[in-house]
mmCIF file of C-alpha atoms in Angstrom:
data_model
loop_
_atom_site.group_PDB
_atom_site.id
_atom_site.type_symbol
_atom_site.label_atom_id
_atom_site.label_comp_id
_atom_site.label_asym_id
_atom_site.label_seq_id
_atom_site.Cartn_x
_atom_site.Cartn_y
_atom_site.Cartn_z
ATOM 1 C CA UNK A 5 96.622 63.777 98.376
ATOM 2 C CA UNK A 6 97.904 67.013 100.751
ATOM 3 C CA UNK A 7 100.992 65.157 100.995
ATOM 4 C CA UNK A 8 101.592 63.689 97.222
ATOM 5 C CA UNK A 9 101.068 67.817 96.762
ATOM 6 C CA UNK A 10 103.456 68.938 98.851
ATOM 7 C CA UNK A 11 106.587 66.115 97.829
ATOM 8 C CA UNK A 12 105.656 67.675 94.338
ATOM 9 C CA UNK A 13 106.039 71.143 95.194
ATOM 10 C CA UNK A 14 109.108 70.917 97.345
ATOM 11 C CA UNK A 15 110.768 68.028 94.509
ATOM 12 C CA UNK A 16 108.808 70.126 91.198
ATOM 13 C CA UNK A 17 111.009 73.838 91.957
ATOM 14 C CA UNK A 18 114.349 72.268 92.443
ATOM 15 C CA UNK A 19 113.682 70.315 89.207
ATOM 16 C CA UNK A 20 112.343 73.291 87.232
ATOM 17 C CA UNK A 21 115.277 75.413 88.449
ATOM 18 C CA UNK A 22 117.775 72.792 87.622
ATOM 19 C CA UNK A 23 116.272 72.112 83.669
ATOM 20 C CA UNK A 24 116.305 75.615 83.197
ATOM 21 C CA UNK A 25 120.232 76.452 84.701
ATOM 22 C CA UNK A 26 120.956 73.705 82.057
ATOM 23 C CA UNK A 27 119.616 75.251 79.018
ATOM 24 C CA UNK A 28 121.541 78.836 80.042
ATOM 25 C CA UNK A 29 125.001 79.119 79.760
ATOM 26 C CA UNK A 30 125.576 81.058 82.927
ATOM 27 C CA UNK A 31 127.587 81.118 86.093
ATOM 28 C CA UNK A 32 127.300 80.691 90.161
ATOM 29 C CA UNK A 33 125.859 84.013 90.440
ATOM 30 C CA UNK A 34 124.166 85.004 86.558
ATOM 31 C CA UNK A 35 121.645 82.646 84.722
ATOM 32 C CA UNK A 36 123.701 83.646 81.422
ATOM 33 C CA UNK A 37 122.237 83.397 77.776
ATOM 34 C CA UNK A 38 119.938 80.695 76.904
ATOM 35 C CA UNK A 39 121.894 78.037 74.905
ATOM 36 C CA UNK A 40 119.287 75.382 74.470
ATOM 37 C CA UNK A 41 120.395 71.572 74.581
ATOM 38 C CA UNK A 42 123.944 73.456 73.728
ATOM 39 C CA UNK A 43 125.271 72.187 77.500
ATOM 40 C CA UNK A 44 124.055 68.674 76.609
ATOM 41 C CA UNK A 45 125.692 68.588 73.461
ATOM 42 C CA UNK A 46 129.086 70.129 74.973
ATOM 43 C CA UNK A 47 129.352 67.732 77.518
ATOM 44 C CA UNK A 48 128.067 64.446 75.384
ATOM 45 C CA UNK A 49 131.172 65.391 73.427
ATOM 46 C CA UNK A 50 133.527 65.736 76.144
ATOM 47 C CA UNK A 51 135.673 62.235 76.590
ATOM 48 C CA UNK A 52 135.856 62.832 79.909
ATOM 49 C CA UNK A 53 131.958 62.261 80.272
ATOM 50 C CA UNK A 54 132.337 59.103 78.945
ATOM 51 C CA UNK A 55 135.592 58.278 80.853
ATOM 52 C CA UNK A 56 133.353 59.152 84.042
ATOM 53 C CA UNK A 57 130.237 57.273 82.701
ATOM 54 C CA UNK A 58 132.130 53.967 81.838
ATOM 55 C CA UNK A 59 133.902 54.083 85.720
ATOM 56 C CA UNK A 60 130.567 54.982 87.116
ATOM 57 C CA UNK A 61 128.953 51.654 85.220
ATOM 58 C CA UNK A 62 132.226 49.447 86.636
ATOM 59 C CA UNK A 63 131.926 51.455 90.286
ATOM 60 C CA UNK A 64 127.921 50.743 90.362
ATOM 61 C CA UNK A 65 127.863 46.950 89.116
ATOM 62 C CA UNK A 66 131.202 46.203 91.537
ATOM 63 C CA UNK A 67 129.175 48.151 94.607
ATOM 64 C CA UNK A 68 125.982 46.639 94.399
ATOM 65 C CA UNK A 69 126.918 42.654 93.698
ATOM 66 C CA UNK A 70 129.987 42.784 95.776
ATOM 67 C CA UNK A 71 127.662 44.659 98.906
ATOM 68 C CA UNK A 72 124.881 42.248 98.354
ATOM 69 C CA UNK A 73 126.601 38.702 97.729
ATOM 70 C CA UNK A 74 128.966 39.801 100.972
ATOM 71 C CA UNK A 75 125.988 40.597 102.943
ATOM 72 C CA UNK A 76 123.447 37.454 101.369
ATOM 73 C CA UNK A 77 126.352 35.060 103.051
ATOM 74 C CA UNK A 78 127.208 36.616 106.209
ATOM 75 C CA UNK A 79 123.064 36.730 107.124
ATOM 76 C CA UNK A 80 122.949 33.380 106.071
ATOM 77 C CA UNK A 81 125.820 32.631 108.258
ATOM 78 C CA UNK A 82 124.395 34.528 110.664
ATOM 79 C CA UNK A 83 121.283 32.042 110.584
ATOM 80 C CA UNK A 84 123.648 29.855 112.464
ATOM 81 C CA UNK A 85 123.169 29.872 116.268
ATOM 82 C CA UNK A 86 126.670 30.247 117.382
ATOM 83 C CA UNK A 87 128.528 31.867 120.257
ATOM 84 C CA UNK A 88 128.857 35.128 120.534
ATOM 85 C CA UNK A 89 126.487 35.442 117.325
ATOM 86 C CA UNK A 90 124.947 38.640 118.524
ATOM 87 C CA UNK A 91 128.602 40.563 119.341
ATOM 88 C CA UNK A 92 129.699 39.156 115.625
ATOM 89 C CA UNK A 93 126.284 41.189 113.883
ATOM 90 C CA UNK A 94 127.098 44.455 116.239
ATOM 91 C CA UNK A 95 130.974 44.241 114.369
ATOM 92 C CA UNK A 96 129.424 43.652 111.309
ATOM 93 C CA UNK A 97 127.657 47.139 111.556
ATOM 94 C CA UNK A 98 130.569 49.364 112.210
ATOM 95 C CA UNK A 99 131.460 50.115 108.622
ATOM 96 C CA UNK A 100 128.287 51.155 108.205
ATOM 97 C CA UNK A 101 128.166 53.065 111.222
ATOM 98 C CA UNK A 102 131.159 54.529 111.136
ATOM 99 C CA UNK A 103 130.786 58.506 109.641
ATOM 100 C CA UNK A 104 132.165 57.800 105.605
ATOM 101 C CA UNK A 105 134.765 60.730 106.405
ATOM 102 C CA UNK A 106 136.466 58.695 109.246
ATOM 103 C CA UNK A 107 136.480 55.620 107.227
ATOM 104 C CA UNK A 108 137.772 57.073 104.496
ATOM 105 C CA UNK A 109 140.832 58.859 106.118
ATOM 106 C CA UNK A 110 141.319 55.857 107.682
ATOM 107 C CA UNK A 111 141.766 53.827 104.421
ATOM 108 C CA UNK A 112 143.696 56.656 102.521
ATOM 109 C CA UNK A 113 146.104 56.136 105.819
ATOM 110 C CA UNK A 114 146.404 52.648 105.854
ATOM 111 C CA UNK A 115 146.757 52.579 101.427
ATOM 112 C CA UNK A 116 147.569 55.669 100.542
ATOM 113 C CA UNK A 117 151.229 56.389 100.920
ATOM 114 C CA UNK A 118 154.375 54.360 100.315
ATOM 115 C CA UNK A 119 154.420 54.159 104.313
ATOM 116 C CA UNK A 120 150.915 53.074 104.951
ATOM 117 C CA UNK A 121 150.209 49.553 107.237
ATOM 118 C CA UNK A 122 149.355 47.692 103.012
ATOM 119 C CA UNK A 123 152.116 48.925 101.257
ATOM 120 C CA UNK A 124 154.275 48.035 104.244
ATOM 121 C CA UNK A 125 152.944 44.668 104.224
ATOM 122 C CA UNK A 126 153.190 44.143 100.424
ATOM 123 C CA UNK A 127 157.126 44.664 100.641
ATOM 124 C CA UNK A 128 157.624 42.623 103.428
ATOM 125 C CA UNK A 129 155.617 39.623 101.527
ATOM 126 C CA UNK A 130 158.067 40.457 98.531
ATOM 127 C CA UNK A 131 154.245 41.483 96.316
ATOM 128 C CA UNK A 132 156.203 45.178 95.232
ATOM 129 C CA UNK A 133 158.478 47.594 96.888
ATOM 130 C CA UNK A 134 156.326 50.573 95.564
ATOM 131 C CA UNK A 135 152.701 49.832 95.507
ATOM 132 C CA UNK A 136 151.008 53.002 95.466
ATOM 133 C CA UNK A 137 146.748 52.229 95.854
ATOM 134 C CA UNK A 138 145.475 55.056 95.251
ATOM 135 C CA UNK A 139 148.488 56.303 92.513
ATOM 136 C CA UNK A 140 147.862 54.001 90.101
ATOM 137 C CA UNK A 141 144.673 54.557 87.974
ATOM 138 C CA UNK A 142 143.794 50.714 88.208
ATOM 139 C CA UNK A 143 144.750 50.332 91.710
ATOM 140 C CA UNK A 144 142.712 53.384 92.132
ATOM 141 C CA UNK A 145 139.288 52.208 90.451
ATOM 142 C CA UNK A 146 140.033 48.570 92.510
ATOM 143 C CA UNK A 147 140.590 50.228 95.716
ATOM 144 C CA UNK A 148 137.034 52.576 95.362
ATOM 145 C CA UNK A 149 134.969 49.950 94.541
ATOM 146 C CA UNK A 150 136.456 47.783 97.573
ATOM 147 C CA UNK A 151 135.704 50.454 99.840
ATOM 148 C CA UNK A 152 132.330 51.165 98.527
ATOM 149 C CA UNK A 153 131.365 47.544 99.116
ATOM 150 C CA UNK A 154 132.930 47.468 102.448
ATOM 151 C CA UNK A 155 130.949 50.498 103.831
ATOM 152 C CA UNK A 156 127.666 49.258 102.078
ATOM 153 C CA UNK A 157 127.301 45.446 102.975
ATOM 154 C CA UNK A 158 125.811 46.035 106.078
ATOM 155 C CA UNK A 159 123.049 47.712 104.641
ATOM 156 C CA UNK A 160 122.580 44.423 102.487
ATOM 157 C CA UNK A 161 122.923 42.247 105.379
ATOM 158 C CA UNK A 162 120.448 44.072 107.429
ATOM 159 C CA UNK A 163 117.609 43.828 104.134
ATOM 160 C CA UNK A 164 118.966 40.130 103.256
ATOM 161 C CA UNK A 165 118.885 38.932 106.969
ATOM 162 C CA UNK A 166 115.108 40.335 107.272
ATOM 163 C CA UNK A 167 114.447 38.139 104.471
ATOM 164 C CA UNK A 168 116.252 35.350 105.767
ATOM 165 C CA UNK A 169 114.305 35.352 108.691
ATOM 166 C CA UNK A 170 110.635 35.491 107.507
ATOM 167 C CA UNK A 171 111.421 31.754 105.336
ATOM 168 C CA UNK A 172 109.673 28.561 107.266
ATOM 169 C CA UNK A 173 112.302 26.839 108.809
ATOM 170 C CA UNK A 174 110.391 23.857 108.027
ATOM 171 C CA UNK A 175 110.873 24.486 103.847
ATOM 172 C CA UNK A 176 114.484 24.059 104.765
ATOM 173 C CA UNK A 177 114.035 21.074 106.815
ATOM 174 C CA UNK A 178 112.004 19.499 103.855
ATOM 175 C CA UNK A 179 114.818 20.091 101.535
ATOM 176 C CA UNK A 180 117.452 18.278 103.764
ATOM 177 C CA UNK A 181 115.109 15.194 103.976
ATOM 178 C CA UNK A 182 115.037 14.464 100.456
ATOM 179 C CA UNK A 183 118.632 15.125 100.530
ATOM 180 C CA UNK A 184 118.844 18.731 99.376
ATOM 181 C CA UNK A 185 123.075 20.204 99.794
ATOM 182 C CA UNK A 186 123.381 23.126 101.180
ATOM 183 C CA UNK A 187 124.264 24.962 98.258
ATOM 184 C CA UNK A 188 121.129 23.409 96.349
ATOM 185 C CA UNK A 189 119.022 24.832 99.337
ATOM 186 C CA UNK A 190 120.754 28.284 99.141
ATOM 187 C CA UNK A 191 120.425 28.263 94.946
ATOM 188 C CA UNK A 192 116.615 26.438 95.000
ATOM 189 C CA UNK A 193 115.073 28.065 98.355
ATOM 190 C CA UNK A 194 116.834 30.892 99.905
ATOM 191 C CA UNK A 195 117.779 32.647 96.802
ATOM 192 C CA UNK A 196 113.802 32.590 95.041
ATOM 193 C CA UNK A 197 112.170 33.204 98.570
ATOM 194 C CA UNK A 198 114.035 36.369 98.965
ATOM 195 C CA UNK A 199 114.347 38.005 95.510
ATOM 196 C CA UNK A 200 112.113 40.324 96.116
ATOM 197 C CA UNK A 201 114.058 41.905 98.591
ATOM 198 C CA UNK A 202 117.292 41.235 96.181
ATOM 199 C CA UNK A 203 115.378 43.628 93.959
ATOM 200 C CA UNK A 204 114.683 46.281 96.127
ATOM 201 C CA UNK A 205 117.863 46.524 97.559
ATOM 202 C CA UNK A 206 119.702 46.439 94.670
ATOM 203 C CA UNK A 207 117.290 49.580 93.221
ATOM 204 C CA UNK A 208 118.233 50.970 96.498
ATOM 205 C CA UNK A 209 122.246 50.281 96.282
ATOM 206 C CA UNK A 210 122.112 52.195 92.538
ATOM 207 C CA UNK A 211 120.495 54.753 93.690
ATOM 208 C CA UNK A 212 122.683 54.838 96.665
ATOM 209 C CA UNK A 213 126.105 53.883 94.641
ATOM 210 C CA UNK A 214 125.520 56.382 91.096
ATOM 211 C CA UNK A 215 124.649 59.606 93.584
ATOM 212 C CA UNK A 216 128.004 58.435 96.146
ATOM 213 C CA UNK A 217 129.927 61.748 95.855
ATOM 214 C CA UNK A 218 131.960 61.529 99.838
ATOM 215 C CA UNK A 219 133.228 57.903 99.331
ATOM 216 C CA UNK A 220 135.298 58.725 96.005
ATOM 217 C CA UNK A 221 136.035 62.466 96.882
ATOM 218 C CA UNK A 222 137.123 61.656 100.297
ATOM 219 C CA UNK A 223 139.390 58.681 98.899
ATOM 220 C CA UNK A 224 140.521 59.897 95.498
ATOM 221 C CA UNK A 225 138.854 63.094 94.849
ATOM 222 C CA UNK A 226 138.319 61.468 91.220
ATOM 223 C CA UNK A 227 142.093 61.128 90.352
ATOM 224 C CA UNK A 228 144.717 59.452 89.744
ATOM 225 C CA UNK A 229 144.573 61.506 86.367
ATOM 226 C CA UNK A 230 140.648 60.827 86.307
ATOM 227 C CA UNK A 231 140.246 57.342 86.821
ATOM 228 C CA UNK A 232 138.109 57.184 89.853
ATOM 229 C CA UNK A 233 136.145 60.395 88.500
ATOM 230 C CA UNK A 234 132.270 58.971 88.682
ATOM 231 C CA UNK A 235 129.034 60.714 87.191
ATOM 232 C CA UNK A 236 128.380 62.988 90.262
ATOM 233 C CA UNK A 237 132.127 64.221 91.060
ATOM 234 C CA UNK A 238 132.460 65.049 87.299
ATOM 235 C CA UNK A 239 129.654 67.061 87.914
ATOM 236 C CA UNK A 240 130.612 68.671 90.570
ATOM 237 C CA UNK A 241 133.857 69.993 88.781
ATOM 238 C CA UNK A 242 132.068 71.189 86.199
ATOM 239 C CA UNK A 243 129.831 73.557 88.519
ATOM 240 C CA UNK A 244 132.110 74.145 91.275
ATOM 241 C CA UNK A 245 135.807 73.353 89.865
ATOM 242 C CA UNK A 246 135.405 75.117 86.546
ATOM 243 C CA UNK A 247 132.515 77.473 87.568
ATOM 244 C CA UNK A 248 130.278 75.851 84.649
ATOM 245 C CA UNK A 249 127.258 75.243 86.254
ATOM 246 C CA UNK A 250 125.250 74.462 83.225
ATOM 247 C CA UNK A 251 127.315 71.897 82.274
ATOM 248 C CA UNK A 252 127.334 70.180 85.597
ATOM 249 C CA UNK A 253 123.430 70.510 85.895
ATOM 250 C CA UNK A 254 123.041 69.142 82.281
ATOM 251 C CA UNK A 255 125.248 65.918 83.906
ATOM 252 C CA UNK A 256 123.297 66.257 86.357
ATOM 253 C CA UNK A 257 120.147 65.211 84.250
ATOM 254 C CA UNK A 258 121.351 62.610 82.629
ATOM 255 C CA UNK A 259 122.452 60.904 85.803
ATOM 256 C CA UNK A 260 118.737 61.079 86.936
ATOM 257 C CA UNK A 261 117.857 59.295 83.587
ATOM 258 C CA UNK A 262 119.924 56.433 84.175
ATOM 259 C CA UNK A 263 118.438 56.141 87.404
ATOM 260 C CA UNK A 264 114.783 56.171 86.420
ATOM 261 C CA UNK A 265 116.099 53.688 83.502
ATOM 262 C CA UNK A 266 117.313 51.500 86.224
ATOM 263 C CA UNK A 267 114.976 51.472 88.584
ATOM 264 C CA UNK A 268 112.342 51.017 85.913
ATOM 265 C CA UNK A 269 114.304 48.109 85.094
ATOM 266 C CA UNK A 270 114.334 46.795 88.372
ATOM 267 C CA UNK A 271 110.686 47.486 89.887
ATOM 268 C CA UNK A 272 109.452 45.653 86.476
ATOM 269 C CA UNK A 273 111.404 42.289 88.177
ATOM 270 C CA UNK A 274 109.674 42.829 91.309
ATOM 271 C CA UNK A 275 106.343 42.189 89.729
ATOM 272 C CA UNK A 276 107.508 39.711 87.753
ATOM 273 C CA UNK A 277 108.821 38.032 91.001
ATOM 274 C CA UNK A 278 105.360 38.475 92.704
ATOM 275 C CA UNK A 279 103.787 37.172 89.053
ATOM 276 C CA UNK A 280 105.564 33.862 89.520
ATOM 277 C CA UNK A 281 105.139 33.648 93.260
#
């Protein structure tokens, strides 16, 4: 109980403080005149909030499948006792590892300029003699969500290869002697055992993936002309670009809606996935 008291306290004034900067209409330094649900209103009627939420829904479902189905194969390739298996997992890590702000500088390098290592490449293959990844708004949104998933599947493997490893060998062994495929093992065994953990990481990668503000404002900063601009970074303009800070709390909110919303959604298929087990 001492502790439940004190997570409230330290999460209950930061709450408080942040409902009630969205109800003024004030600035960095001055609270400003109570407007109500006024900065709500303002900003459910701004297009850009919905050009932001409708990238952020593309950027979160991309992120989280792409992460987990790269990271549910390489564990279960990992299952394999191989040469050299352990040196392979250590590589594996690295994007993970690696500080976002170095990864990202390295991929705005190698993608981000006419003369960047991909570009390069795509002439010489004859694929475009101008391709500009993070110019074009499409190319832009494709590019995030690549690196997003690239810097977050070894966070799935890790969760997906624990799971892997508590399963009886011997249910697998059953399978193959009443002539189970692989793939019917992976779909009929592996995927049921473990979807607990499925559901718990992919609550985690949401969570994780909606409140990303360094991967798209170290890649992108939000642009070409908006297109990578998710939930939080249009937020973040709002308070800190165009000194509205009620109007980027008030986003703000509603980005900690969907997230309850979501991970409601999820934690009720948890039970459900201890109710059938």
């Amino acid at each position: 109980m001492p502790s439940l008291i004190l997570v409230a306290l330290i999460n209950a004034y930061p709450l408080a403080y942040a409902i009630n900067a969205a109800l003024h209409d004030g600035s960095l330094i001055q609270q400003g005149a109570f407007v109500g649900l006024g900065n709500f209103s303002t900003v459910l009627k701004d297009p850009a909030f919905w050009a932001s939420t409708r990238f952020t829904a593309i950027f979160v479902v991309a992120s989280v499948f792409g992460s987990w189905a790269l990271g549910v194969v390489l564990a279960v390739v990992l299952q394999i006792r191989f040469p050299g298996r352990a040196v392979f997992r250590v590589l594996l890590l690295l994007p993970w590892i690696a500080p976002v702000v170095v990864t990202s500088m390295s991929w705005a390098l190698l993608l981000g300029t006419s003369n960047g290592a991909v570009p390069s490449l795509f002439r010489a293959l004859g694929l475009g003699n101008n391709v500009l990844f993070l110019g074009d708004p499409v190319l832009a949104q494709v590019t995030v969500c690549l690196f997003k998933i690239w810097i977050s599947f070894p966070f799935t493997l890790i969760m997906m290869g624990s799971a892997l490893e508590s399963v009886d060998q011997n249910v697998y062994e059953a399978a193959r002697i009443d002539g189970a495929t692989r793939w019917q093992q992976f779909v009929r065994i592996t995927l049921p055992v473990t979807a607990r953990s499925t559901y718990v990481c992919w609550i985690l990668m949401s969570i994780f993936t909606i409140n990303d503000f360094p991967s798209v404002w170290l890649l992108t900063g939000g642009g070409p002309v908006g297109a990578t601009q998710t939930m939080i970074v249009y937020a973040y303009n709002l308070a800190f670009s165009e000194f509205t800070p009620g109007l980027g709390i008030a986003v703000a909110l509603l980005i900690t809606v969907c997230l309850v919303a979501v991970s409601v959604f999820l934690y009720r298929m948890i039970r459900r996935s201890f109710t059938v087990a």
